[in-house]
Coordinates of C-alpha atoms and ligand atoms in Angstrom, one line a residue:
M1 CA 156.6 225.7 228.1
M2 CA 157.6 223.8 224.6
R3 CA 158.6 226.8 222.3
K4 CA 156.9 227.1 218.8
G5 CA 157.6 228.4 215.4
I6 CA 160.1 231.0 215.1
K7 CA 158.4 234.7 214.8
I8 CA 160.4 237.9 213.2
L9 CA 160.2 241.4 213.7
S10 CA 161.4 245.0 213.4
G11 CA 161.9 248.0 214.1
S12 CA 161.8 251.0 211.7
A13 CA 165.8 251.1 211.6
S14 CA 165.5 247.8 209.8
R15 CA 162.7 247.2 207.7
D16 CA 164.2 246.3 204.8
L17 CA 166.9 243.9 205.9
A18 CA 164.0 242.3 207.9
R19 CA 161.8 241.6 205.1
A20 CA 165.1 240.3 203.4
I21 CA 166.0 237.7 206.1
C22 CA 161.8 236.3 205.8
N23 CA 161.9 236.3 202.2
E24 CA 165.5 233.9 203.0
L25 CA 163.2 231.6 206.3
D26 CA 160.7 232.2 203.9
R27 CA 158.3 233.1 206.0
P28 CA 156.6 236.4 206.9
L29 CA 157.5 239.7 208.4
G30 CA 156.0 239.3 211.6
A31 CA 153.3 242.3 212.4
A32 CA 154.3 244.8 214.2
L33 CA 153.1 248.7 214.7
V34 CA 155.7 250.8 216.2
D35 CA 154.5 254.8 215.3
R36 CA 154.3 258.1 217.0
F37 CA 152.1 259.0 219.9
P38 CA 150.9 262.7 219.0
D39 CA 153.7 264.2 221.0
G40 CA 156.3 261.5 219.8
E41 CA 156.5 259.3 222.8
I42 CA 156.6 255.5 220.7
N43 CA 153.5 253.8 219.9
V44 CA 153.8 249.8 220.4
K45 CA 151.7 246.9 219.0
I46 CA 152.8 243.2 218.3
E47 CA 149.4 243.4 216.0
E48 CA 149.3 239.1 216.2
D49 CA 150.2 235.9 219.1
I50 CA 153.8 235.9 219.9
R51 CA 152.5 233.7 223.2
G52 CA 155.2 230.6 223.2
C53 CA 157.2 232.0 219.9
D54 CA 161.2 232.1 219.6
V55 CA 161.4 236.4 219.0
F56 CA 163.4 237.3 217.1
I57 CA 164.2 241.4 216.9
V58 CA 166.2 243.5 214.0
Q59 CA 166.9 246.2 214.9
S60 CA 170.1 248.2 214.2
T61 CA 170.6 251.3 216.1
C62 CA 171.4 254.0 214.0
P63 CA 170.7 257.5 213.1
P64 CA 168.6 258.5 214.6
V65 CA 170.2 256.1 218.0
N66 CA 168.2 257.6 220.5
E67 CA 164.5 256.3 217.5
H68 CA 165.5 253.5 217.3
L69 CA 167.6 252.7 220.7
M70 CA 163.7 253.2 222.3
E71 CA 161.8 250.8 219.7
L72 CA 164.3 247.7 219.9
L73 CA 163.2 248.6 223.5
I74 CA 159.8 248.9 223.7
L75 CA 159.4 246.1 221.6
M76 CA 161.3 243.7 223.3
D77 CA 159.2 244.6 226.3
A78 CA 156.4 244.0 224.2
C79 CA 157.1 241.7 223.1
K80 CA 158.5 239.8 227.1
R81 CA 154.7 240.4 228.2
A82 CA 153.5 238.9 225.5
S83 CA 154.3 235.7 226.7
A84 CA 156.7 235.2 223.6
E85 CA 159.6 231.9 225.2
R86 CA 162.1 233.7 224.1
V87 CA 163.4 236.9 222.7
T88 CA 166.8 237.7 220.8
A89 CA 167.8 241.5 219.5
V90 CA 168.9 241.2 216.8
L91 CA 171.3 244.0 216.3
P92 CA 173.2 244.0 213.1
Y93 CA 174.2 247.7 213.8
Y94 CA 175.4 248.6 217.3
G95 CA 175.3 252.3 218.5
Y96 CA 176.9 253.6 221.2
A97 CA 179.7 251.6 220.4
R98 CA 182.7 253.8 219.9
K99 CA 182.8 254.8 224.2
D100 CA 183.8 251.0 225.1
R101 CA 186.3 251.9 227.8
K102 CA 186.7 255.1 229.6
D103 CA 189.8 256.2 228.5
E104 CA 190.0 259.7 230.1
G105 CA 189.1 261.1 232.8
R106 CA 184.4 261.8 233.7
V107 CA 183.6 260.2 230.5
P108 CA 180.9 257.3 230.3
I109 CA 181.1 254.0 228.9
T110 CA 177.8 254.1 226.7
A111 CA 178.3 250.1 224.5
K112 CA 177.8 249.0 228.4
L113 CA 174.8 250.8 229.5
V114 CA 172.9 250.4 226.3
A115 CA 173.7 246.8 227.1
N116 CA 171.9 246.8 230.5
L117 CA 169.2 248.3 229.1
I118 CA 168.5 245.8 226.2
C119 CA 169.3 242.8 229.1
S120 CA 166.3 244.6 231.3
A121 CA 163.7 244.9 228.1
G122 CA 164.1 242.0 227.7
A123 CA 166.9 240.7 225.4
N124 CA 167.6 236.8 226.1
R125 CA 170.1 236.2 223.2
V126 CA 171.7 239.0 221.2
L127 CA 172.8 238.1 217.3
C128 CA 174.7 240.9 216.3
M129 CA 177.1 241.6 213.1
D130 CA 181.0 243.3 213.5
L131 CA 180.9 245.0 217.0
H132 CA 183.4 248.4 217.1
A133 CA 185.3 245.8 219.2
A134 CA 185.2 242.8 220.0
Q135 CA 184.5 242.8 224.1
I136 CA 181.8 244.8 223.8
Q137 CA 180.2 240.6 224.0
G138 CA 180.9 240.7 227.5
F139 CA 179.0 243.7 228.1
F140 CA 175.8 241.8 228.0
D141 CA 174.9 238.6 230.2
I142 CA 173.3 236.5 227.7
P143 CA 174.3 234.8 225.2
V144 CA 175.7 237.0 222.0
D145 CA 176.7 235.0 218.8
H146 CA 178.6 237.2 216.9
L147 CA 178.5 237.6 213.5
Y148 CA 181.5 238.8 210.1
A149 CA 179.8 240.6 207.2
S150 CA 183.8 240.3 205.9
K151 CA 182.5 236.5 204.0
V152 CA 179.4 237.6 201.9
F153 CA 183.0 240.7 200.9
L154 CA 185.2 238.1 200.0
H155 CA 182.3 236.4 198.2
Y156 CA 182.6 239.6 196.1
F157 CA 186.7 239.5 195.4
A158 CA 186.7 236.4 195.2
R159 CA 183.9 237.3 191.9
L160 CA 186.0 239.3 191.0
G161 CA 189.4 237.5 190.9
T162 CA 191.7 239.9 191.9
K163 CA 195.2 239.7 192.6
D164 CA 197.7 241.3 193.9
V165 CA 196.2 242.3 196.7
V166 CA 196.5 244.0 199.9
V167 CA 194.8 244.2 202.8
V168 CA 194.7 248.1 204.5
A169 CA 193.6 249.0 208.1
P170 CA 192.7 252.4 207.6
D171 CA 193.9 251.9 211.8
V172 CA 195.7 250.5 214.0
G173 CA 192.4 249.3 215.8
S174 CA 191.2 248.0 212.5
S175 CA 194.1 245.7 212.0
K176 CA 192.7 243.0 212.9
M177 CA 189.9 242.9 211.7
A178 CA 192.6 243.4 207.9
S179 CA 194.4 240.2 209.2
S180 CA 191.6 238.3 209.8
F181 CA 190.5 239.0 205.7
A182 CA 194.4 238.8 204.8
K183 CA 194.3 235.5 205.9
R184 CA 191.6 234.6 204.1
I185 CA 192.7 235.6 200.7
D186 CA 197.0 234.9 201.4
A187 CA 197.5 238.4 201.0
D188 CA 199.6 241.0 202.8
V189 CA 198.6 243.3 205.1
A190 CA 199.3 247.2 205.8
I191 CA 198.4 249.4 208.0
V192 CA 197.2 252.9 208.2
E193 CA 198.8 255.5 211.3
K194 CA 195.2 257.6 211.8
R195 CA 195.2 260.9 214.2
R196 CA 191.8 261.6 214.9
V197 CA 191.5 265.9 214.6
T198 CA 187.8 266.0 215.8
P199 CA 184.8 263.9 215.2
D200 CA 184.9 264.4 212.0
K201 CA 188.4 264.8 210.6
T202 CA 191.7 262.6 210.6
N203 CA 195.0 262.6 209.4
A204 CA 196.6 259.4 207.7
L205 CA 199.9 260.5 209.1
K206 CA 201.6 257.5 207.7
L207 CA 201.7 253.7 205.8
I208 CA 203.6 250.7 207.5
G209 CA 203.1 248.2 204.8
T210 CA 203.9 247.6 200.9
V211 CA 201.7 248.6 198.7
E212 CA 203.8 250.1 195.6
G213 CA 202.6 248.6 192.5
K214 CA 199.4 247.2 194.8
N215 CA 195.8 246.6 194.2
C216 CA 194.8 247.4 197.3
I217 CA 191.2 246.7 200.1
I218 CA 190.9 248.7 202.9
V219 CA 188.5 246.9 205.3
D220 CA 187.1 248.6 207.6
D221 CA 183.9 248.4 210.6
M222 CA 182.4 251.4 209.5
I223 CA 181.6 254.7 206.6
S224 CA 181.0 257.3 209.6
T225 CA 182.1 260.1 207.7
A226 CA 184.4 258.7 205.6
G227 CA 186.8 260.8 206.8
S228 CA 189.2 257.8 207.6
I229 CA 189.2 255.4 204.7
A230 CA 189.4 258.6 203.1
E231 CA 192.8 260.0 204.5
A232 CA 193.8 255.9 204.1
A233 CA 192.9 255.6 200.6
K234 CA 195.0 259.0 199.8
I235 CA 197.7 258.0 201.5
L236 CA 197.5 254.6 199.6
K237 CA 197.9 256.2 196.3
E238 CA 200.2 259.0 197.1
Y239 CA 202.1 255.5 198.4
G240 CA 202.1 254.2 195.0
A241 CA 198.8 252.1 195.6
R242 CA 197.3 250.6 191.7
E243 CA 193.1 250.2 191.8
L244 CA 192.0 250.8 195.5
W245 CA 188.7 248.7 197.6
G246 CA 186.9 250.1 200.4
C247 CA 185.0 247.6 201.9
A248 CA 182.9 248.6 205.5
T249 CA 180.2 246.4 207.1
H250 CA 178.2 250.0 209.1
P251 CA 177.4 252.5 206.0
V252 CA 176.6 255.4 208.7
C253 CA 177.4 257.6 206.8
C254 CA 176.7 261.5 207.8
G255 CA 178.0 264.7 207.1
N256 CA 180.1 265.5 204.2
A257 CA 180.7 261.0 204.1
F258 CA 179.0 261.2 200.4
K259 CA 181.2 263.8 198.8
R260 CA 184.7 262.4 200.7
L261 CA 183.8 258.7 198.7
E262 CA 182.9 260.1 196.0
E263 CA 186.1 262.8 195.7
A264 CA 188.5 259.9 197.1
P265 CA 190.5 257.0 194.0
F266 CA 187.9 254.2 194.8
R267 CA 187.0 251.9 192.0
E268 CA 184.1 250.4 194.4
V269 CA 183.5 251.0 198.5
L270 CA 181.3 248.3 199.1
V271 CA 178.8 247.9 202.3
A272 CA 176.5 245.7 203.8
D273 CA 172.9 246.4 203.7
T274 CA 172.9 246.5 208.1
I275 CA 172.0 250.1 208.0
P276 CA 169.8 251.3 205.1
L277 CA 172.3 253.3 202.5
A278 CA 171.5 256.9 202.6
P279 CA 169.4 258.7 199.2
G280 CA 172.5 260.3 197.9
A281 CA 175.4 258.0 198.4
P282 CA 177.9 258.0 193.9
E283 CA 177.9 255.4 192.0
K284 CA 180.3 253.0 193.3
V285 CA 179.2 252.2 196.7
K286 CA 177.2 249.1 196.4
V287 CA 175.9 247.1 199.4
L288 CA 176.1 243.8 199.0
S289 CA 173.9 242.2 201.4
V290 CA 173.8 240.1 204.6
A291 CA 170.2 239.1 204.9
P292 CA 171.5 235.3 203.8
M293 CA 173.5 235.2 206.7
L294 CA 171.4 237.5 209.1
G295 CA 168.8 234.1 207.8
E296 CA 171.3 231.5 208.6
A297 CA 172.1 232.6 211.5
I298 CA 168.7 233.1 212.7
K299 CA 167.7 229.4 212.1
R300 CA 170.6 227.6 213.9
I301 CA 169.9 229.7 216.5
H302 CA 166.0 228.1 216.7
L303 CA 167.4 225.0 216.1
G304 CA 170.1 224.9 218.1
E305 CA 173.0 224.8 216.0
S306 CA 176.5 225.7 215.7
L307 CA 177.3 229.0 213.8
S308 CA 180.7 228.7 214.0
I309 CA 180.1 226.2 210.9
M310 CA 179.2 229.2 209.3
F311 CA 182.7 230.5 209.0
D312 CA 184.6 227.5 208.5
R313 CA 184.0 227.7 205.0
L314 CA 183.7 230.5 202.5
Ligands
R5P1 C1 187.6 253.9 214.0 O1 187.8 253.0 215.2 C2 186.5 252.8 213.3 O2 187.2 252.2 213.1 C3 186.1 253.3 211.8 O3 187.6 254.1 211.5 C4 185.9 254.6 212.3 O4 184.8 255.3 213.0 C5 185.8 255.3 211.0 O5 184.9 256.8 210.6 P1 185.4 257.9 210.2 O6 183.7 257.8 209.0 O7 184.5 258.7 210.5 O8 186.3 258.2 210.5

């Protein structure tokens, strides 16, 4: 069948972002009812014709994760049964990603389980951003396009004109992200050796690299309890860093995150709008939009054009 135009729908997790993407593409957000039956079950109805359309469902699986994930699955099921020609799950934030391997006995691999669910529900493609681990792409047996919010952050720093920068990974896991960020601005890299004591408590043990008298940008994929980024900031100051910026794609921001960010010695903390920022964030938290990037990616996927080219230029 000939594929008709793009149709963008969203679940309740990503309404504002989906609207911003629609603005970029100069089209309205598709009409989809997503609410609850009296017993709490999710009630979905696509309220316009999508037969033959190239459908993109924008939904971050952010807290409440199970609700948002289930909304996404049900939306995809509805689109498939409404004869959409192709369904792309647009996952600005992919939750349940932490468990991506069996690193101890008798634990699940939730990142794979959720990928299986998304494929079974009817996704033909996935468009995501800064996965917790890039290899999660391989958990889907359908095409996955993986975007990087660093482009938006790099633009911000280019405008700011910050000099003498060291890019810091708050743990060894983030070191790849930090070095590709650093490469783009020709900066050095430092790595904090972190130990997680409990799910919401981390200790920064030591610093690998030199930061004395330098402006530091800590980059990470997400801020959850803000333990990692706040501990990293503390140790950087102990080692003589000058100004500090935090930079994380996904502002999950749960527990004491805002209090920790408030108390940490950051000049600014930049996050993307992959997850709506909860009310009460300290003023130093600044949201940069990835809607233009997602909009361009959606347009390119629809037209069958390269996405890598988006990252060749800053
Ligand atoms: C760790 O592997 C991640 O990249 C983040 O550093 C971590 O999930 C952030 O969590 P929190 O803010 O709770 O320290």
